[in-house]
Amino acid sequence: MKKPLRVLIVEDSEDDAKLLIRELSRGGYDVTAKRVETGDDLRAALGAGGWDVILSDYSLPHFSGEAALRTAQESGQDLPFIFVSGTMGEDIAVGAMKAGAHDYVMKNNLARLVPAIERELRDAIERQQHREAETQMRMSEHKYRHLFRFMSDAALLISADSDRIIDANEQAEILFRRTREQLLGATSAELYPRNPHLQLPDRAGEAGSHVSGESEALVPRAGGAPVPVHVCVSRVELYDRPFTLALFRDISERKRTEAALRNVLRHARTIVADAVVTAPEDWRPDKGKPPASLGWEWHFADAEAAQQVLPLEVPPGREYREFWDAAEHPDDRKASFAKISQCLVSGARSWQQEFRALDRGGRVHYFVQAATLEPLGPRSWQAMTINTDITDRVLVEEALRTSEERLATIFNLSPTGICIVRASDDHFVEANRAFLSGTGFVREEVIGRTPADLKLWSEITDRAEILRECREKGAAVAFRLMGRKKNGEIGVGLSSVAKIVLNGQDHYLWMIQDITELDRAEDARRESERRFRQVAENIDEVFWLTDASTGQKFYVSPAYARIWGRSCEAVYADPLSWLEAVCKEDRERVRDALSAQVGGTYDVEYRIVRPDGSVRCIHERAFPVKDSEGKTYRIAGVASDITQRRELEEQFRQAQKMEAVGQLAGGIAHDFNNLLTVIQLQSSLLVQRLKEDRESEQGMQQIMDAAKRASNLTRQLLTFSRRQTQTARTVDLGEVIGSMTKMLRRILGEDIMLESRFAPGLPPVYADPGMMEQVLMNLVVNARDAMPSGGRLTISIDSMMLDAEYVLAHPPAKEGRYVCLEVTDTGCGIPPEIRTRIFEPFFTTKEVGKGTGLGLATVFGIVNQHRGWLELDSEVGKGTTFRIFLPALSQAAAEAAMGEETPAIRGGTESILLVEDESLVRALASAALRERGYRVYEADNAVHALEKWGSIQDKVDLLLTDLIMPGGVSGKDLADELMRRSPSLRIIYTTGHSTSAVGQQLDLKSGINYLEKPYSFSDLAVIVRRRLDEAPHPVAR
């Protein structure tokens, strides 16, 4: 039968949560789980209570494992908290354990999950029991202190002649609730009743005999209930007169204590019983032989409590004591009889023994029995026994012995090096096999010696500091260890040390995992990854890696976002989403070429359409990466944007050129010939080397560098020649420039101070934001190169009204309002003799190979495209200022431009079948469509939609359906069936799920046949109108 377990899971992935639940179910648990992924949800779940354990991921989109741990601790609930992560490293795990986490389990090793939970649940129970025991102990101590504090004796001195009280102490006043004056003169009969069991000698016949008696009685007192007292009465003589001295001890508390004691004994699992033990008539103790048998007549102080300790089957009308003897385990009866018989023969008055008893369910209980014997006759005795159930202790001791044996096995067989060092003299007292093999010593060389004797530490001060930290914290300390082996080799270890107590002495437990080779491999991996990312993230080509078996892309370089205009995350989610951007005319040809990737023949050119509508030409090639067995396990590819190359080729075919374009063409021919030569040589060499998979990285690097230079060169050529299409819109130049501040700081470095001054209330300009960023980037890079030893770069934006006087003084200027972008550096300045040439193409003052000479030429071309101009001020040795003037838009022009960017949304009179299981979403969507004039038929799932279809089939023009719905029929299944019946039906899918999870078999296009939730009314109206305006055709599956 499975054990119930309530689990609170802090996890953003539902699939990962299901894996945890499945693992716990396999481990024998009936799991009740709740998944949360925000701090508010976690606090709410903790407030509801009832959880047994918390399992938390370490990294979440809206939360963190550290925050989850703090929230759990702040709740005050002592719940086991275990991290379950796929990215948690050793250092993070150690930090989490220090912060209070009970354990951590890697997602790729869930086999540890159930043992970890079982261990932590046991520890939690022990902590709870310990707290309850402490609370009970404090309550008990307080109660008995209170009882003993107020325990007292009341004393009365009574005349034997008149039976009147002649004296009373303060405790008597308290006991009888009378003043001393009220007590004096009263008779004893007025205060307490005579006890017939208390017989005192006659005062005339036995006066002076000092005979006394005692008993218990109830004493009435004024204004209250009678008080139980213990009365001790004795005859005394004072001044030759007989008196009675009566001592009253209020035993109310004792009576209550006795009741409480019986309750304590019940909870302490103790059975108090007495018995009359009889031996046979023919047995004589002086013969030295044990009796043949013994008779027992048991009496239990609290049979009900005994039944709770050792439940026995007692039929109605029978008593517990009748079945006590039979409950003893058959294997222990002989030993018990021998023990008691020995006491009878020897005359001993007590015995102690352990025995087993069977309860009514057959479960074995372990008891320790302490007993006393008092003779009643020649062959009878009164036995008083206290029988304490020690089952839990015995089981714990057995478990402890098993655990110690297991720990000893683990200690010796553990692959982790473990040693124990005595704190007082630093001597090794134990070391396991892994420690000995890792250090190169044998056991005899280690035990009894110190780490200093063996020279195990490369730095002695390191060890002293670690031990100091361990003593101060009182907890385990984890660290990286540099140690010296017997042969002198220095190794790296992941180690921890904790202070423990063995045989009353402090020791240090060291655990050392040799990670020398792992450390070297990790350093090599990090260096390789650093080089790879440095190359891949700084080239203009898209470099990608695909798993050959699944088609899943596990790396796409950042250039993809720049060239495609789409996020890299979209490709990770859907590896073929990039095909959506391929022009329809090229798409089938590209799909055919993809099938040849594994064979290594993928080399294709095609065009893509970016989200902004611009078209790019792409040259993509790929090759297989094979394992040692020659099987392809990975495909690597490079996609280059050759748009500018194609456009430049078109420019070269133009017959007439300006003189500057002629100079440009000469530079292009020179640079392109050099670049293509490198590409051709290295490509042919790389093909040969790839067969043996040697030295390929250097060749690939040269290809990437050459291609990057070619890409940058053609991009700037297109801009300069004004053939690059603008994507101009109304923009706030301050927002465009301000968004680049963080990136500019990284470009400038730490030794150049960046200062920004943007005037408030800047008017908008009509400009391409990307080109404006290019202008600022080129100017900033030039400024940085002019300040090799550091300096200050100031970027200012202001609005200026230029009048005729200014225009006369600055020939390029025109009258009107302009936005001025000013870039000022404190660099070396520009010599007067070259100022007239700095905007010429390919003119540069940098060393060969360090500049193309197109930076300022590109700036000049972009500014002129935007109907602006540049002004330059420079002084050698002091710095340079570039001013860029762009026409400011009037308020009316800006509003008109904004109005043009938001076209009106048309409605219609067509009929739409809306299938949506969420009633509120269905109602709102239906209302929005009806408001636009459409006729809407509604269904809450696909089954109901199919039932309605027969009556509305000829009326419906478009199906708007959710993809995932209850009822066993999905939105895709519904669309397939309705398309089969009505091929001209237009379809729009909608879902709140990831399209990679629910739409992999559909050709979903956002804004065309797919509307992602949540969506606005305008989004819905636009896509419906757009879809209805299309010619009828089936949706690609």
PDB file of C-alpha atoms in Angstrom, residues 332-445:
ATOM      1  CA  ASP A 332      10.942 -16.179  27.150  1.00  0.00           C
ATOM      2  CA  ARG A 333       8.738 -18.003  29.679  1.00  0.00           C
ATOM      3  CA  LYS A 334      11.368 -20.512  30.710  1.00  0.00           C
ATOM      4  CA  ALA A 335      13.985 -17.830  31.346  1.00  0.00           C
ATOM      5  CA  SER A 336      11.500 -15.698  33.336  1.00  0.00           C
ATOM      6  CA  PHE A 337      10.487 -18.649  35.529  1.00  0.00           C
ATOM      7  CA  ALA A 338      14.146 -19.455  36.190  1.00  0.00           C
ATOM      8  CA  LYS A 339      14.882 -15.835  37.132  1.00  0.00           C
ATOM      9  CA  ILE A 340      12.025 -15.601  39.653  1.00  0.00           C
ATOM     10  CA  SER A 341      12.659 -19.084  41.074  1.00  0.00           C
ATOM     11  CA  GLN A 342      16.275 -18.138  41.747  1.00  0.00           C
ATOM     12  CA  CYS A 343      15.084 -15.132  43.769  1.00  0.00           C
ATOM     13  CA  LEU A 344      12.770 -17.338  45.829  1.00  0.00           C
ATOM     14  CA  VAL A 345      15.514 -19.881  46.543  1.00  0.00           C
ATOM     15  CA  SER A 346      18.137 -17.268  47.395  1.00  0.00           C
ATOM     16  CA  GLY A 347      15.772 -15.096  49.392  1.00  0.00           C
ATOM     17  CA  ALA A 348      16.413 -12.082  47.167  1.00  0.00           C
ATOM     18  CA  ARG A 349      13.908  -9.278  47.503  1.00  0.00           C
ATOM     19  CA  SER A 350      14.055  -7.978  43.858  1.00  0.00           C
ATOM     20  CA  TRP A 351      14.825  -8.902  40.294  1.00  0.00           C
ATOM     21  CA  GLN A 352      15.165  -7.226  36.908  1.00  0.00           C
ATOM     22  CA  GLN A 353      14.793  -8.851  33.534  1.00  0.00           C
ATOM     23  CA  GLU A 354      13.854  -8.227  29.914  1.00  0.00           C
ATOM     24  CA  PHE A 355      11.132 -10.204  28.195  1.00  0.00           C
ATOM     25  CA  ARG A 356       8.976 -10.101  25.098  1.00  0.00           C
ATOM     26  CA  ALA A 357       5.184 -10.078  24.897  1.00  0.00           C
ATOM     27  CA  LEU A 358       2.750 -10.498  22.026  1.00  0.00           C
ATOM     28  CA  ASP A 359      -0.178  -8.118  21.623  1.00  0.00           C
ATOM     29  CA  ARG A 360      -3.511  -9.133  20.144  1.00  0.00           C
ATOM     30  CA  GLY A 361      -2.244  -8.430  16.633  1.00  0.00           C
ATOM     31  CA  GLY A 362       0.793 -10.671  17.068  1.00  0.00           C
ATOM     32  CA  ARG A 363       3.210  -7.751  17.215  1.00  0.00           C
ATOM     33  CA  VAL A 364       6.225  -8.280  19.470  1.00  0.00           C
ATOM     34  CA  HIS A 365       6.749  -5.797  22.340  1.00  0.00           C
ATOM     35  CA  TYR A 366       9.980  -5.600  24.314  1.00  0.00           C
ATOM     36  CA  PHE A 367       9.688  -4.938  28.092  1.00  0.00           C
ATOM     37  CA  VAL A 368      12.118  -4.371  30.920  1.00  0.00           C
ATOM     38  CA  GLN A 369      10.679  -5.512  34.249  1.00  0.00           C
ATOM     39  CA  ALA A 370      11.777  -4.313  37.687  1.00  0.00           C
ATOM     40  CA  ALA A 371      10.169  -6.088  40.639  1.00  0.00           C
ATOM     41  CA  THR A 372      10.302  -6.341  44.431  1.00  0.00           C
ATOM     42  CA  LEU A 373       9.253  -9.264  46.634  1.00  0.00           C
ATOM     43  CA  GLU A 374       7.784  -9.096  50.130  1.00  0.00           C
ATOM     44  CA  PRO A 375       7.014 -12.373  51.951  1.00  0.00           C
ATOM     45  CA  LEU A 376       3.405 -12.969  52.958  1.00  0.00           C
ATOM     46  CA  GLY A 377       3.836 -16.477  54.282  1.00  0.00           C
ATOM     47  CA  PRO A 378       6.090 -19.533  53.950  1.00  0.00           C
ATOM     48  CA  ARG A 379       5.153 -20.080  50.353  1.00  0.00           C
ATOM     49  CA  SER A 380       3.562 -16.765  49.283  1.00  0.00           C
ATOM     50  CA  TRP A 381       4.940 -13.349  48.383  1.00  0.00           C
ATOM     51  CA  GLN A 382       3.695  -9.916  47.365  1.00  0.00           C
ATOM     52  CA  ALA A 383       5.364  -8.894  44.053  1.00  0.00           C
ATOM     53  CA  MET A 384       5.359  -5.251  42.871  1.00  0.00           C
ATOM     54  CA  THR A 385       6.373  -4.910  39.198  1.00  0.00           C
ATOM     55  CA  ILE A 386       7.021  -1.996  36.870  1.00  0.00           C
ATOM     56  CA  ASN A 387       6.999  -3.111  33.235  1.00  0.00           C
ATOM     57  CA  THR A 388       8.305  -0.543  30.749  1.00  0.00           C
ATOM     58  CA  ASP A 389       7.749  -0.979  27.032  1.00  0.00           C
ATOM     59  CA  ILE A 390      11.173  -0.464  25.414  1.00  0.00           C
ATOM     60  CA  THR A 391      10.145  -1.615  21.935  1.00  0.00           C
ATOM     61  CA  ASP A 392      11.036   1.690  20.301  1.00  0.00           C
ATOM     62  CA  ARG A 393      14.428   1.752  22.019  1.00  0.00           C
ATOM     63  CA  VAL A 394      15.213  -1.825  20.989  1.00  0.00           C
ATOM     64  CA  LEU A 395      14.205  -1.160  17.407  1.00  0.00           C
ATOM     65  CA  VAL A 396      16.267   2.033  17.368  1.00  0.00           C
ATOM     66  CA  GLU A 397      19.263   0.190  18.780  1.00  0.00           C
ATOM     67  CA  GLU A 398      18.896  -2.524  16.150  1.00  0.00           C
ATOM     68  CA  ALA A 399      18.543   0.123  13.451  1.00  0.00           C
ATOM     69  CA  LEU A 400      21.564   1.928  14.899  1.00  0.00           C
ATOM     70  CA  ARG A 401      23.653  -1.234  14.784  1.00  0.00           C
ATOM     71  CA  THR A 402      22.557  -1.856  11.209  1.00  0.00           C
ATOM     72  CA  SER A 403      23.248   1.773  10.360  1.00  0.00           C
ATOM     73  CA  GLU A 404      26.710   1.621  11.936  1.00  0.00           C
ATOM     74  CA  GLU A 405      27.526  -1.496   9.943  1.00  0.00           C
ATOM     75  CA  ARG A 406      26.200   0.155   6.802  1.00  0.00           C
ATOM     76  CA  LEU A 407      28.138   3.341   7.516  1.00  0.00           C
ATOM     77  CA  ALA A 408      31.314   1.362   8.071  1.00  0.00           C
ATOM     78  CA  THR A 409      30.801  -0.305   4.689  1.00  0.00           C
ATOM     79  CA  ILE A 410      30.055   3.027   3.027  1.00  0.00           C
ATOM     80  CA  PHE A 411      33.075   4.584   4.743  1.00  0.00           C
ATOM     81  CA  ASN A 412      35.441   1.975   3.370  1.00  0.00           C
ATOM     82  CA  LEU A 413      33.863   1.603  -0.066  1.00  0.00           C
ATOM     83  CA  SER A 414      33.100   5.280  -0.706  1.00  0.00           C
ATOM     84  CA  PRO A 415      34.856   6.687  -3.783  1.00  0.00           C
ATOM     85  CA  THR A 416      35.274   9.922  -1.827  1.00  0.00           C
ATOM     86  CA  GLY A 417      38.364  10.167   0.339  1.00  0.00           C
ATOM     87  CA  ILE A 418      37.379  10.298   4.028  1.00  0.00           C
ATOM     88  CA  CYS A 419      39.626  10.673   7.058  1.00  0.00           C
ATOM     89  CA  ILE A 420      39.158  11.520  10.749  1.00  0.00           C
ATOM     90  CA  VAL A 421      41.697  13.653  12.611  1.00  0.00           C
ATOM     91  CA  ARG A 422      41.766  14.128  16.398  1.00  0.00           C
ATOM     92  CA  ALA A 423      41.456  17.828  17.220  1.00  0.00           C
ATOM     93  CA  SER A 424      43.690  17.761  20.303  1.00  0.00           C
ATOM     94  CA  ASP A 425      46.903  16.495  18.659  1.00  0.00           C
ATOM     95  CA  ASP A 426      46.032  16.548  14.908  1.00  0.00           C
ATOM     96  CA  HIS A 427      46.672  12.804  14.565  1.00  0.00           C
ATOM     97  CA  PHE A 428      44.874  10.674  11.984  1.00  0.00           C
ATOM     98  CA  VAL A 429      42.636   8.100  13.699  1.00  0.00           C
ATOM     99  CA  GLU A 430      40.910   6.696  10.610  1.00  0.00           C
ATOM    100  CA  ALA A 431      41.166   6.863   6.815  1.00  0.00           C
ATOM    101  CA  ASN A 432      39.261   5.001   4.128  1.00  0.00           C
ATOM    102  CA  ARG A 433      40.585   3.267   1.023  1.00  0.00           C
ATOM    103  CA  ALA A 434      39.820   6.151  -1.330  1.00  0.00           C
ATOM    104  CA  PHE A 435      41.817   8.566   0.840  1.00  0.00           C
ATOM    105  CA  LEU A 436      44.796   6.190   0.958  1.00  0.00           C
ATOM    106  CA  SER A 437      44.762   5.455  -2.774  1.00  0.00           C
ATOM    107  CA  GLY A 438      44.293   9.155  -3.592  1.00  0.00           C
ATOM    108  CA  THR A 439      47.265  10.267  -1.493  1.00  0.00           C
ATOM    109  CA  GLY A 440      49.477   7.281  -2.303  1.00  0.00           C
ATOM    110  CA  PHE A 441      50.048   6.256   1.337  1.00  0.00           C
ATOM    111  CA  VAL A 442      49.289   2.943   3.068  1.00  0.00           C
ATOM    112  CA  ARG A 443      47.242   2.811   6.274  1.00  0.00           C
ATOM    113  CA  GLU A 444      50.258   2.197   8.554  1.00  0.00           C
ATOM    114  CA  GLU A 445      51.925   5.367   7.220  1.00  0.00           C
TER     115      GLU A 445
END
